[in-house]
Tab-separated table of C-alpha atoms in Angstrom:
chain	number	residue	atom	x	y	z
A	9	THR	CA	2.355	15.174	-5.300
A	10	LEU	CA	5.109	12.649	-6.115
A	11	MET	CA	8.176	14.561	-7.240
A	12	PRO	CA	9.761	13.587	-10.589
A	13	SER	CA	13.447	12.973	-11.255
A	14	GLY	CA	15.763	15.744	-10.118
A	15	ALA	CA	19.018	16.291	-8.303
A	16	PRO	CA	20.403	13.445	-6.201
A	17	TYR	CA	20.714	14.243	-2.496
A	18	LEU	CA	23.262	13.457	0.171
A	19	SER	CA	21.883	13.513	3.693
A	20	ALA	CA	23.545	13.511	7.105
A	21	GLY	CA	21.653	12.894	10.308
A	22	VAL	CA	22.295	12.804	14.022
A	23	GLY	CA	19.945	11.450	16.635
A	24	VAL	CA	19.116	8.590	18.966
A	25	PHE	CA	19.207	4.813	18.363
A	26	ASN	CA	16.770	2.594	20.305
A	27	LEU	CA	14.655	5.537	21.449
A	28	VAL	CA	11.464	3.611	22.313
A	29	GLY	CA	11.581	0.171	23.917
A	30	ALA	CA	15.101	0.759	25.212
A	31	VAL	CA	15.184	-2.367	27.422
A	32	ASP	CA	15.020	-5.745	25.696
A	33	ASP	CA	15.063	-9.303	27.054
A	34	GLY	CA	18.823	-9.428	26.588
A	35	GLY	CA	19.295	-6.597	29.096
A	36	TYR	CA	20.309	-3.927	26.560
A	37	ASN	CA	19.006	-0.650	27.965
A	38	HIS	CA	20.999	1.984	26.069
A	39	THR	CA	19.842	4.828	23.859
A	40	PRO	CA	23.156	5.670	22.176
A	41	ALA	CA	23.727	8.553	19.812
A	42	GLU	CA	23.374	7.657	16.145
A	43	PHE	CA	24.895	9.069	12.985
A	44	ASP	CA	23.415	8.418	9.555
A	45	ALA	CA	24.558	9.166	6.001
A	46	GLU	CA	22.289	8.546	3.045
A	47	TYR	CA	22.403	8.928	-0.739
A	48	GLN	CA	19.126	9.377	-2.618
A	49	SER	CA	19.220	8.910	-6.383
A	50	GLY	CA	18.077	11.749	-8.590
A	51	PHE	CA	16.519	9.417	-11.139
A	52	ARG	CA	13.032	8.285	-10.166
A	53	LEU	CA	10.804	5.911	-12.101
A	54	TYR	CA	7.178	6.934	-11.557
A	55	GLY	CA	8.369	8.998	-8.582
A	56	ILE	CA	10.302	6.122	-6.935
A	57	GLY	CA	14.093	6.304	-6.556
A	58	TYR	CA	16.740	4.228	-4.828
A	59	VAL	CA	18.527	5.006	-1.582
A	60	LEU	CA	21.790	3.763	-0.037
A	61	GLY	CA	22.678	4.483	3.568
A	62	LEU	CA	24.907	3.744	6.517
A	63	LEU	CA	24.193	4.293	10.182
A	64	ALA	CA	26.448	3.875	13.169
A	65	ASN	CA	25.767	4.307	16.858
A	66	THR	CA	28.109	5.044	19.751
A	67	ASP	CA	27.729	1.470	21.101
A	68	GLY	CA	29.425	0.136	17.952
A	69	GLY	CA	26.316	-0.948	16.018
A	70	VAL	CA	26.566	-0.427	12.254
A	71	ASP	CA	23.861	-0.922	9.639
A	72	GLY	CA	24.242	-0.590	5.883
A	73	TYR	CA	21.028	-0.413	3.877
A	74	GLY	CA	19.587	-0.050	0.403
A	75	GLY	CA	16.042	0.370	-0.790
A	76	LEU	CA	13.439	2.624	-2.340
A	77	TYR	CA	12.119	6.083	-1.497
A	78	ALA	CA	9.763	8.745	-2.795
A	79	ASP	CA	9.648	12.504	-2.269
A	80	ILE	CA	6.130	13.830	-1.828
A	81	ALA	CA	5.692	17.603	-2.077
A	82	LEU	CA	3.112	18.538	0.544
A	83	THR	CA	3.666	22.204	-0.358
A	84	PRO	CA	6.409	23.835	-2.455
A	85	ARG	CA	8.613	23.878	0.697
A	86	TRP	CA	7.578	20.837	2.788
A	87	ILE	CA	8.734	17.417	1.541
A	88	LEU	CA	7.561	14.092	3.004
A	89	THR	CA	9.893	11.165	2.292
A	90	PRO	CA	8.808	7.575	2.986
A	91	GLU	CA	11.474	4.900	2.578
A	92	ALA	CA	11.713	1.101	2.740
A	93	ALA	CA	15.018	-0.790	2.696
A	94	VAL	CA	16.779	-4.044	3.500
A	95	SER	CA	19.954	-3.962	5.528
A	96	GLY	CA	22.921	-5.758	7.008
A	97	TYR	CA	23.553	-5.139	10.712
A	98	SER	CA	26.713	-5.588	12.764
A	99	GLN	CA	25.926	-5.487	16.478
A	100	GLY	CA	29.197	-4.420	18.074
A	101	ASN	CA	28.299	-3.670	21.722
A	102	SER	CA	24.877	-2.442	20.626
A	103	LYS	CA	21.430	-4.046	20.649
A	104	ASP	CA	21.056	-7.683	19.564
A	105	MET	CA	18.535	-7.372	16.740
A	106	GLY	CA	18.035	-11.137	16.408
A	107	SER	CA	19.702	-11.353	12.986
A	108	THR	CA	22.099	-9.674	10.602
A	109	PHE	CA	19.451	-9.308	7.882
A	110	LEU	CA	16.988	-6.540	8.761
A	111	PHE	CA	14.281	-4.344	7.288
A	112	ARG	CA	14.236	-0.563	7.643
A	113	LEU	CA	11.245	1.765	7.386
A	114	GLU	CA	11.692	5.537	7.516
A	115	LEU	CA	9.521	8.597	7.322
A	116	GLY	CA	11.103	12.012	6.950
A	117	LEU	CA	9.660	15.504	6.872
A	118	ALA	CA	11.892	18.326	5.653
A	119	TYR	CA	11.725	22.011	4.842
A	120	GLN	CA	13.344	22.815	1.493
A	121	MET	CA	15.286	26.080	1.403
A	122	ASP	CA	15.955	28.350	-1.582
A	123	ASN	CA	19.340	26.677	-2.215
A	124	GLY	CA	17.660	23.226	-2.449
A	125	GLY	CA	19.006	22.121	0.939
A	126	ARG	CA	16.550	20.378	3.240
A	127	LEU	CA	16.434	20.534	7.034
A	128	GLY	CA	14.256	17.867	8.567
A	129	LEU	CA	13.298	15.220	11.080
A	130	LYS	CA	13.309	11.505	10.387
A	131	ILE	CA	11.838	8.588	12.315
A	132	ALA	CA	12.920	5.063	11.487
A	133	HIS	CA	12.195	1.515	12.591
A	134	LEU	CA	14.676	-1.347	12.203
A	135	SER	CA	13.727	-4.994	12.747
A	136	ASN	CA	13.864	-8.469	11.229
A	137	ALA	CA	10.056	-8.508	10.733
A	138	ASP	CA	9.688	-11.716	12.791
A	139	ILE	CA	11.435	-13.884	10.199
A	140	TYR	CA	13.725	-15.003	13.052
A	141	PRO	CA	12.614	-16.200	16.519
A	142	ARG	CA	14.007	-13.109	18.251
A	143	ASN	CA	12.884	-9.692	16.973
A	144	PRO	CA	13.337	-6.869	19.482
A	145	GLY	CA	13.331	-4.063	16.890
A	146	GLU	CA	14.432	-0.508	17.576
A	147	ASN	CA	13.251	3.006	16.752
A	148	GLU	CA	15.258	6.090	15.831
A	149	LEU	CA	14.744	9.827	15.746
A	150	LEU	CA	17.160	11.985	13.769
A	151	VAL	CA	17.637	15.602	12.758
A	152	THR	CA	18.808	15.653	9.136
A	153	TYR	CA	20.299	18.016	6.608
A	154	SER	CA	20.241	17.054	2.933
A	155	PHE	CA	21.928	18.876	0.109
A	156	PRO	CA	21.565	18.471	-3.654
A	157	LEU	CA	24.614	17.116	-5.471
A	158	ARG	CA	24.207	19.333	-8.536
């Protein structure tokens, strides 16, 4: 069931950047730690809200993103959250993603506690969707904690 408007959430995550496909044709073979912070709007139109986020990895890669998300209540406690966003990427010493402009897809699964906080896992894929000649992409796995802002 798509969840209606409610409290906005702030989420923090820690995990691994470039988990699958760690070696690319440019020789980048790192799986650095990643940190992610995300704001999910409380207002949702037909169950769809907006999201703003920032990720950084320990190789100096930074990605700021904005897009749309939905919370789907699988049960009263288990929440599935698909997300699609566009982003701006700064490579630092991290993976060359082929462009600054990227697309981000996420899927999160979280357990909602009595206080409204959510502990979960999130997988994400970041790539330029082949709109540039080079598109190595990368995949992430994060443990997240989200808390309501009201």
